[in-house]
Short mmCIF file of N, CA, C and O in Angstrom, two decimals:
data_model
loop_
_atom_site.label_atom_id
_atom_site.label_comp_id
_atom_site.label_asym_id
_atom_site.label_seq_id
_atom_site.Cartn_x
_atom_site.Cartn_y
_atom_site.Cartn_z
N UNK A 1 55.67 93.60 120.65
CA UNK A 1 55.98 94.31 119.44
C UNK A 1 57.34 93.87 118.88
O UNK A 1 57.43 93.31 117.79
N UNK A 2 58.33 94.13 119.62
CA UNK A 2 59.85 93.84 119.16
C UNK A 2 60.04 92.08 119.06
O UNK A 2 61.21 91.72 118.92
N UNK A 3 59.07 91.07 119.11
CA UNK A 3 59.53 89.61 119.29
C UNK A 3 59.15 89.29 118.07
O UNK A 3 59.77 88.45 117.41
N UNK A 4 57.80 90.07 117.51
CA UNK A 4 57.81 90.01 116.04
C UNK A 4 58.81 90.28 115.25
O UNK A 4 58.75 89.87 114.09
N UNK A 5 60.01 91.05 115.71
CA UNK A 5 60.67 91.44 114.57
C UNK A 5 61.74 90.67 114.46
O UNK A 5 62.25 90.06 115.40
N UNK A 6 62.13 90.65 113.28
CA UNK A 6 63.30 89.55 113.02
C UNK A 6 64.72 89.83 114.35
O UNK A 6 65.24 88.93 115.02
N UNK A 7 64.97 90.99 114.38
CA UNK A 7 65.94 91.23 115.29
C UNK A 7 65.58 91.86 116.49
O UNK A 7 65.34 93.05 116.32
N UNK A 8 65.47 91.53 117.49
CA UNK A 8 64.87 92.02 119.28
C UNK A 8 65.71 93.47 119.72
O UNK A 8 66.94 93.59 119.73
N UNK A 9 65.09 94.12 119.94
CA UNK A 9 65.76 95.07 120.27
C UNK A 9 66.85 94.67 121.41
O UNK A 9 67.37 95.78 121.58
N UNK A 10 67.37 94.01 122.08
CA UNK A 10 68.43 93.71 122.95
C UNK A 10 69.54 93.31 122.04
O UNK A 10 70.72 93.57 122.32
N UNK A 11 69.10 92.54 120.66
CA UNK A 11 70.16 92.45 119.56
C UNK A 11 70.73 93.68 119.35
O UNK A 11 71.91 93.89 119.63
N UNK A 12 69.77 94.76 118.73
CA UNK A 12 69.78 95.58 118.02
C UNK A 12 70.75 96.61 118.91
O UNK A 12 71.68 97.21 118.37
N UNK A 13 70.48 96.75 120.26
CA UNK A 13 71.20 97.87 121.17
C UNK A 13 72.76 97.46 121.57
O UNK A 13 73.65 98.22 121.96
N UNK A 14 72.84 95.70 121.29
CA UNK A 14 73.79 94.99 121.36
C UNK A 14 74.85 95.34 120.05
O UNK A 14 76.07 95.38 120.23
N UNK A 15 74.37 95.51 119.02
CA UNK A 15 74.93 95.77 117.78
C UNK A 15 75.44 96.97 117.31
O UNK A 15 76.22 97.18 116.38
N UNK A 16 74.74 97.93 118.29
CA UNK A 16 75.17 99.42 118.06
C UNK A 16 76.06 99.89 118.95
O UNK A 16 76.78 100.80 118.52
N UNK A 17 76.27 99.45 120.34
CA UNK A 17 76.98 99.23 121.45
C UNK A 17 78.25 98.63 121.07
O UNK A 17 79.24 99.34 121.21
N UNK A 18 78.43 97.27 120.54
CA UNK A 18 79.59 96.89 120.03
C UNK A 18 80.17 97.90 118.60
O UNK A 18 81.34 97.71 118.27
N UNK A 19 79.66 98.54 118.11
CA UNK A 19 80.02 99.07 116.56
C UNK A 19 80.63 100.55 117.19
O UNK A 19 81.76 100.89 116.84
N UNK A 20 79.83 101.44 118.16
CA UNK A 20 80.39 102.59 119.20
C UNK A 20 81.86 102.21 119.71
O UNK A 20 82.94 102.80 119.55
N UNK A 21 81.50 100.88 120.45
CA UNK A 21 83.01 100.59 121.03
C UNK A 21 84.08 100.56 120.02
O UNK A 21 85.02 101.36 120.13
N UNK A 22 84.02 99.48 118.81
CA UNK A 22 85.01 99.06 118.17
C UNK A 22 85.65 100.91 117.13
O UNK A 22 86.72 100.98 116.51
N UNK A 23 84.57 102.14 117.26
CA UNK A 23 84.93 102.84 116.58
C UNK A 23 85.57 103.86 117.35
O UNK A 23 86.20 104.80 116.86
N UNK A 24 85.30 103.57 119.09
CA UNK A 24 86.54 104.47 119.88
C UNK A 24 87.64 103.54 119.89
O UNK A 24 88.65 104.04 120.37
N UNK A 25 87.74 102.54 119.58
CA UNK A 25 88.97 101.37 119.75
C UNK A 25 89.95 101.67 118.66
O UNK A 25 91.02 102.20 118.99
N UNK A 26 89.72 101.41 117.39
CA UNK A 26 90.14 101.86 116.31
C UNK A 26 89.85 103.07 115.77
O UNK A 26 90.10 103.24 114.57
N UNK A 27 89.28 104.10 116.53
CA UNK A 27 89.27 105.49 115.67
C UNK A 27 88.79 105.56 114.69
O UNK A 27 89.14 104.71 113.87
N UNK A 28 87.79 106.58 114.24
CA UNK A 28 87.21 106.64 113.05
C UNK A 28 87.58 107.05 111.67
O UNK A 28 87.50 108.20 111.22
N UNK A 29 87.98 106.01 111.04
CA UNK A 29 88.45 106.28 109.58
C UNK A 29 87.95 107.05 108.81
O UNK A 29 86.81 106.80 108.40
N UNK A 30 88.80 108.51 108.27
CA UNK A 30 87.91 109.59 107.86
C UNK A 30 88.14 109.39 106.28
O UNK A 30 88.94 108.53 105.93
N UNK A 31 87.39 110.23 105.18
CA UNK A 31 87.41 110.38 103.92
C UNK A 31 88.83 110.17 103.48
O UNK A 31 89.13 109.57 102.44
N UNK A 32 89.72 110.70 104.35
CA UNK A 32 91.03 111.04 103.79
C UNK A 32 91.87 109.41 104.06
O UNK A 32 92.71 109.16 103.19
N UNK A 33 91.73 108.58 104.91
CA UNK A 33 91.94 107.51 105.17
C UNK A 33 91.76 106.27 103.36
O UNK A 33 92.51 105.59 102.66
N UNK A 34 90.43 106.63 103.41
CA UNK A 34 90.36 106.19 101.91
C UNK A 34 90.84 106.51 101.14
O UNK A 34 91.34 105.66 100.41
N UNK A 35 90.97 107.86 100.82
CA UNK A 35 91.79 108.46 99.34
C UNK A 35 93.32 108.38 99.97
O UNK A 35 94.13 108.60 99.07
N UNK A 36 93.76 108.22 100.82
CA UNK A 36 95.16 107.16 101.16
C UNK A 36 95.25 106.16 100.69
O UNK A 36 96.12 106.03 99.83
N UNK A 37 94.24 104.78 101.12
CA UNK A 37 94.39 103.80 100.84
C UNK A 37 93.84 103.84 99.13
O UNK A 37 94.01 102.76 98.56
N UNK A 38 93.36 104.69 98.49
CA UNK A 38 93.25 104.29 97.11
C UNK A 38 95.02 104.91 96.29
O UNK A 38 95.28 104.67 95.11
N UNK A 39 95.66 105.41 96.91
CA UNK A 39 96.49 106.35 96.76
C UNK A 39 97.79 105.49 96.67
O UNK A 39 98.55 105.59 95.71
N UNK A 40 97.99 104.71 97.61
CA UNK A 40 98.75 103.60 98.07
C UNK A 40 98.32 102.46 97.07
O UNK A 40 99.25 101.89 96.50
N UNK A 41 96.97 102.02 96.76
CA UNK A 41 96.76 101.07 95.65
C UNK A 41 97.10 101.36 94.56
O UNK A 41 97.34 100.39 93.83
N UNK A 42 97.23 102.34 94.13
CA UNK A 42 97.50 103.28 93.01
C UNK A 42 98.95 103.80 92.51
O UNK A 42 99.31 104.40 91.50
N UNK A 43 99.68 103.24 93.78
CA UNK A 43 100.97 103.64 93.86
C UNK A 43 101.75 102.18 93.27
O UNK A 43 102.55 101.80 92.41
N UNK A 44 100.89 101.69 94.39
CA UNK A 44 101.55 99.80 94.12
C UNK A 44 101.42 99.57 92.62
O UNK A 44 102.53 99.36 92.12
N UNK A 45 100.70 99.54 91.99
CA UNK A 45 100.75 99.51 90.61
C UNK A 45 101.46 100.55 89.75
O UNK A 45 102.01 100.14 88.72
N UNK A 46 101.50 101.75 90.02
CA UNK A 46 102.17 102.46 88.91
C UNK A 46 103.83 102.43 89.20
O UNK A 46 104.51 102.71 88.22
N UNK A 47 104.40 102.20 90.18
CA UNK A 47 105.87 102.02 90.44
C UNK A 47 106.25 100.95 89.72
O UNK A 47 107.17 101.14 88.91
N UNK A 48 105.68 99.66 89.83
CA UNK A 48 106.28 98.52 89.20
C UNK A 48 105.98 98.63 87.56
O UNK A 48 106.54 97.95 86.70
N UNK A 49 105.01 99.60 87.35
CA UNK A 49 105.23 99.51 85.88
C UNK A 49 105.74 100.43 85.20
O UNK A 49 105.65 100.35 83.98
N UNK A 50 106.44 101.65 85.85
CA UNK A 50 107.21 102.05 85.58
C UNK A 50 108.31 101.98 85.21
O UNK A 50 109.00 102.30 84.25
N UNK A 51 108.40 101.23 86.65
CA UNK A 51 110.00 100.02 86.06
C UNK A 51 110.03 99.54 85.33
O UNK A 51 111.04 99.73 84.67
N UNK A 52 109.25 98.75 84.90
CA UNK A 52 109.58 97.86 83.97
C UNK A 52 109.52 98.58 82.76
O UNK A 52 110.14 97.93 81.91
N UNK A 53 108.89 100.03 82.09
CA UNK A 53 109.26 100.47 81.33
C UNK A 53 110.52 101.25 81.14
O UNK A 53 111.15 101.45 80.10
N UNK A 54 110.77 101.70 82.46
CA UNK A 54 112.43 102.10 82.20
C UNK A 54 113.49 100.68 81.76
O UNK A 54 114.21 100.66 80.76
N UNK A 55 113.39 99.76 82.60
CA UNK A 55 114.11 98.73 82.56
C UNK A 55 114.26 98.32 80.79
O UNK A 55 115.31 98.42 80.15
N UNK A 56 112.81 97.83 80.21
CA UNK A 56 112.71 97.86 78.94
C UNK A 56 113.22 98.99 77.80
O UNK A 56 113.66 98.68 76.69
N UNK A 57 113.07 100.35 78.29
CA UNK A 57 113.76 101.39 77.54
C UNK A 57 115.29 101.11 77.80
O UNK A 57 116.10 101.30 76.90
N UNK A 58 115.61 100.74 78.80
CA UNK A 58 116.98 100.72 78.46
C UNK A 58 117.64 99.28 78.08
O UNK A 58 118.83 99.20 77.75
N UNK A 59 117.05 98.51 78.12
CA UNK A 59 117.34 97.45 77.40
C UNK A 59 117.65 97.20 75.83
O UNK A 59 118.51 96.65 75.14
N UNK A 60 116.20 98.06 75.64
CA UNK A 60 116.17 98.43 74.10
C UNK A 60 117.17 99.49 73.68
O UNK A 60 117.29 99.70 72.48
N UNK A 61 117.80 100.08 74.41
CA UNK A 61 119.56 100.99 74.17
C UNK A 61 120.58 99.97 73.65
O UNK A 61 121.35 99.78 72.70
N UNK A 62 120.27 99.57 74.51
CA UNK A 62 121.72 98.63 74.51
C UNK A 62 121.85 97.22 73.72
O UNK A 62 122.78 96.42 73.62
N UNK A 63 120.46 97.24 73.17
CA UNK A 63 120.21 95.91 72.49
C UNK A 63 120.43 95.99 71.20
O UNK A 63 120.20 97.15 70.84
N UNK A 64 120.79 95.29 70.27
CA UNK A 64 120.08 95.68 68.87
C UNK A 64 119.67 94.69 68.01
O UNK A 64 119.95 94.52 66.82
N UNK A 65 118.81 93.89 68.95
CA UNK A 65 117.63 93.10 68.39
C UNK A 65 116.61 93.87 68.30
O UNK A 65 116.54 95.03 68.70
N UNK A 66 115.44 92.96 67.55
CA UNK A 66 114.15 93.76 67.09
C UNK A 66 113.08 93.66 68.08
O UNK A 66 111.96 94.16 67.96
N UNK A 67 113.58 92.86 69.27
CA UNK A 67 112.36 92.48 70.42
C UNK A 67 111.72 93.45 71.37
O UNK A 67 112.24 93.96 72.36
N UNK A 68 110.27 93.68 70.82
CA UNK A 68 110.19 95.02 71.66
C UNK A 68 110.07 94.82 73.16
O UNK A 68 109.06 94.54 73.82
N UNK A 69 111.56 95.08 73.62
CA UNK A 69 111.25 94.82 75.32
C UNK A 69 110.53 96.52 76.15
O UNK A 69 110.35 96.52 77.37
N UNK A 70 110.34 97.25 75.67
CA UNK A 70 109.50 98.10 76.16
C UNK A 70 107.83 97.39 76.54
O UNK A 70 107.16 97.74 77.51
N UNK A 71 107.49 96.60 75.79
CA UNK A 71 106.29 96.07 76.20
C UNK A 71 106.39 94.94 76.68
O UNK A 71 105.42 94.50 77.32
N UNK A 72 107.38 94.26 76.54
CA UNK A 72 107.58 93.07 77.26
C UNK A 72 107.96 93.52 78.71
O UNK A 72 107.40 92.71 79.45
N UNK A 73 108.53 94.27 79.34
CA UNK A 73 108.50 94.92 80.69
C UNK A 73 107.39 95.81 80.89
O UNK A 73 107.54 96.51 81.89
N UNK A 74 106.46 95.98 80.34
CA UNK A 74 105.53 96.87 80.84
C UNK A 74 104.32 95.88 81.20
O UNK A 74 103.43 96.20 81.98
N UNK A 75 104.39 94.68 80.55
CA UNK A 75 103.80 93.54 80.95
C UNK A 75 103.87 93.26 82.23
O UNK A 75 103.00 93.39 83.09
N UNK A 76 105.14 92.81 82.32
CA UNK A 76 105.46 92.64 83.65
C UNK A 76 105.29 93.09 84.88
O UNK A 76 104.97 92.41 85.86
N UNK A 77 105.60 94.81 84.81
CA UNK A 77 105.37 95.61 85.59
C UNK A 77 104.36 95.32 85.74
O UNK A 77 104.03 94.60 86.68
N UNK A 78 103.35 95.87 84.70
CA UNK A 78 101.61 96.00 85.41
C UNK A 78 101.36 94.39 86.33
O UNK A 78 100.73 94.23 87.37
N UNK A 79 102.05 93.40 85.53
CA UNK A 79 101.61 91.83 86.78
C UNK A 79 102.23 92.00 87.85
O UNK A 79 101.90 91.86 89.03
N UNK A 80 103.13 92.31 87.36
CA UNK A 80 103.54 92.79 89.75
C UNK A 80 102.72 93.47 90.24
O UNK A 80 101.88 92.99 91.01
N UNK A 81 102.76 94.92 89.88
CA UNK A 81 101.94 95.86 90.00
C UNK A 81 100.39 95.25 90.73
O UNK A 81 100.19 95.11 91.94
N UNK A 82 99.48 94.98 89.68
CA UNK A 82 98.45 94.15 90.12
C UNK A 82 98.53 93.10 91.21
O UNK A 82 97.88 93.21 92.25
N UNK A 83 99.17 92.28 91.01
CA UNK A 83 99.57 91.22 91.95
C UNK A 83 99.88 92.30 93.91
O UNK A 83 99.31 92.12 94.99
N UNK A 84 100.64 92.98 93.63
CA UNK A 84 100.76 93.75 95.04
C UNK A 84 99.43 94.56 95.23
O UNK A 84 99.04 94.48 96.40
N UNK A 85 98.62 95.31 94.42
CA UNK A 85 97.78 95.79 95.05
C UNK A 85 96.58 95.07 95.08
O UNK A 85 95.60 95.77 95.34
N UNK A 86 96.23 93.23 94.77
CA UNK A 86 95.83 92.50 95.05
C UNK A 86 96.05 91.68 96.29
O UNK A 86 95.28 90.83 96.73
N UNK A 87 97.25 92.06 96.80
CA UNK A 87 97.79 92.03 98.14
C UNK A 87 97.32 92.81 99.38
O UNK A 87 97.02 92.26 100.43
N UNK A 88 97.29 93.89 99.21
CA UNK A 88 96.97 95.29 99.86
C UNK A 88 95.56 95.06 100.32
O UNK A 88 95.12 95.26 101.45
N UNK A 89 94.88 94.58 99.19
CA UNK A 89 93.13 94.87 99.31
C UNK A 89 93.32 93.27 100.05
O UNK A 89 93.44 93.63 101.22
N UNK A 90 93.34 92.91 100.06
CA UNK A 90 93.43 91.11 100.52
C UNK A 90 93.73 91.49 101.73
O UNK A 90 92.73 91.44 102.45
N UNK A 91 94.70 91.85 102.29
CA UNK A 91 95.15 92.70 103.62
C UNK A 91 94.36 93.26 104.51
O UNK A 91 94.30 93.04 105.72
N UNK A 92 93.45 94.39 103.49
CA UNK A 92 92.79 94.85 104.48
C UNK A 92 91.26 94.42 104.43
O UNK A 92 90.47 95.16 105.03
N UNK A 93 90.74 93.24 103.74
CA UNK A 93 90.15 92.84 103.32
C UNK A 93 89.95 91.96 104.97
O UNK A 93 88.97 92.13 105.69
N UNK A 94 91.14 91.03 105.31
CA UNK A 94 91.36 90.27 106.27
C UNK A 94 91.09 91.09 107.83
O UNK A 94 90.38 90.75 108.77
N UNK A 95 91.79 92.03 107.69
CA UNK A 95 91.43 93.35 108.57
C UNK A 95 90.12 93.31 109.02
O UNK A 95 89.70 92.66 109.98
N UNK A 96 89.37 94.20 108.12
CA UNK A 96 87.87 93.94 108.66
C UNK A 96 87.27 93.10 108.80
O UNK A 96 86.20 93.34 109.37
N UNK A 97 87.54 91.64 108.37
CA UNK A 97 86.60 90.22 108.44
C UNK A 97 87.01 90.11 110.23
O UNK A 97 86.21 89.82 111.13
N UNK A 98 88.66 90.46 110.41
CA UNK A 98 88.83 89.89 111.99
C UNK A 98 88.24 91.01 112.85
O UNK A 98 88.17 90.63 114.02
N UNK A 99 87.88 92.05 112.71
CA UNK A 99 87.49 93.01 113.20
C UNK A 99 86.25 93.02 113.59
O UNK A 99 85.77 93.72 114.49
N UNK A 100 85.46 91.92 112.64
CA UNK A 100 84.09 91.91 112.85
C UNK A 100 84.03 90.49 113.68
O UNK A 100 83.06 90.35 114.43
N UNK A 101 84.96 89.46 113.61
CA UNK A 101 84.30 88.40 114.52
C UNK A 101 85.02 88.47 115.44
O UNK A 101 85.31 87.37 115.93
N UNK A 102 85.58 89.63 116.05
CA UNK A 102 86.05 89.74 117.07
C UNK A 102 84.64 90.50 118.04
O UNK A 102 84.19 90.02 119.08
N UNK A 103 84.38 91.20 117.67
CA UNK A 103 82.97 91.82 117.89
C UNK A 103 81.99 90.68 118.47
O UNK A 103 80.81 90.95 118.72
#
């Protein structure tokens, strides 16, 4: 019965056995784990573009050219911004790929 099937049950008990272990190894990542890590992605981006709109508001104080650096730093910000929480996910992105061929 089971040689017909694409995966043999000795795979299959093999696969659930390793996935048990690796989740008393590393502990089971709960709901709140995620709305952390979206929280933290969410963070990485809105700090740097914050800055850069303060930075730009006060630039534009002290300036008195017509260049609107309020958006020219808010530019910026959001590309850091992005750029780090393109980091983050890349991170843990790497995380689970080694997690699994360690398995």
């Amino acid at each position: 019965m089971y040689k017909n099937d694409k995966i043999s049950l000795s795979q299959q008990i093999r696969a659930k056995t390793s996935r048990k272990i690796r989740a008393k190894r590393t502990g089971i990542k709960s709901v709140w784990f995620g709305l952390g890590m979206m929280g933290l992605i969410g963070w990485s981006v809105t700090v740097p573009t914050l800055l850069g709109v303060a930075l730009g508001f006060w630039i534009e104080q002290i300036s008195t050219g017509s260049y609107p650096w309020i958006l020219t730093f808010l530019i910026i910000g959001l590309t850091v911004g992005c750029a780090n929480a393109w980091h983050w996910i890349n991170k843990e992105h790497a995380d689970i790929k080694k997690e699994d061929t360690d398995d």
